[in-house]
Amino acid sequence: EAGVTQFPSHSVIEKGQTVTLRCDPISGHDNLYWYRRVMGKEIKFLLHFVKESKQDESGMPNNRFLAERTGGTYSTLKVQPAELEDSGVYFCASSQEGGWYEQFFGPGTRLTVL
Amino acid sequence: KQEVTQIPAALSVPEGENLVLNCSFTDSAIYNLQWFRQDPGKGLTSLLLIQSSQREQTSGRLNASLDKSSGRSTLYIAASQPGDSATYLCAGPTDSWGKLQFGAGTQVVVTP
């Protein structure tokens, strides 16, 4: 069974540019989460999808971040326009059900904004 | 609001010694607690998940305990090996939907 995959693994962009991160969850997992770790800080929750619906986006930093989950399968996280403080590692995780179940994480996308 | 703390931030032990990693949380109504391992530049690997109704969970050399009343979880790694060197994180959901609150992690180095 394939794990959670994320693309790209690294992205280096200039301030003001747009970047789109992609996450493919484990097949059959309705729950998809995005997290982020910025330099020196703890991993923080960004948002949670149940199938194609946003259940909780309370962790999204601001309206420069837009997440979608088309057809309840893969998800994209777009940052437009990117700022220096957006640099960090973006993780995606999926689980079969909600809070009672184990979350499986992808390898992360390291985003560097110059 | 659930807060998760891990102490110490770093730990170095000689090979063969047992590792004891601590995780504290503030909300005793925790649904579960998950332990992860992260290698440099890699993603998070789930090690163990302890449900709120459980007191401990075991997998090979790993054993995790959960004491909700004291707000603590402990990860024991028996007979440590250099390959156990990594950062270990604990996390607990802050709601029934699984929104995880992470600790800062404990960086472990096992010397040969």
Tab-separated table of N, CA, C and O in Angstrom, chain A residues 19 26 28 32 93 102:
chain	number	residue	atom	x	y	z
A	19	VAL	N	3.333	29.460	-5.520
A	19	VAL	CA	3.770	28.066	-5.451
A	19	VAL	C	2.568	27.203	-5.089
A	19	VAL	O	1.695	27.622	-4.317
A	26	ILE	N	-3.212	8.445	1.435
A	26	ILE	CA	-3.361	7.004	1.288
A	26	ILE	C	-4.758	6.734	0.729
A	26	ILE	O	-5.748	7.345	1.176
A	28	GLY	N	-8.328	5.729	0.074
A	28	GLY	CA	-9.411	5.367	0.982
A	28	GLY	C	-9.479	6.211	2.242
A	28	GLY	O	-10.434	6.096	3.018
A	32	LEU	N	-7.768	14.387	5.458
A	32	LEU	CA	-6.492	14.886	4.975
A	32	LEU	C	-6.163	16.159	5.747
A	32	LEU	O	-7.005	17.046	5.892
A	93	ALA	N	-0.876	14.874	5.974
A	93	ALA	CA	-1.145	13.614	6.667
A	93	ALA	C	-2.544	13.154	6.311
A	93	ALA	O	-3.409	13.968	5.949
A	102	GLU	N	-4.957	6.856	13.737
A	102	GLU	CA	-3.568	7.181	13.481
A	102	GLU	C	-3.451	8.029	12.216
A	102	GLU	O	-4.113	7.753	11.224
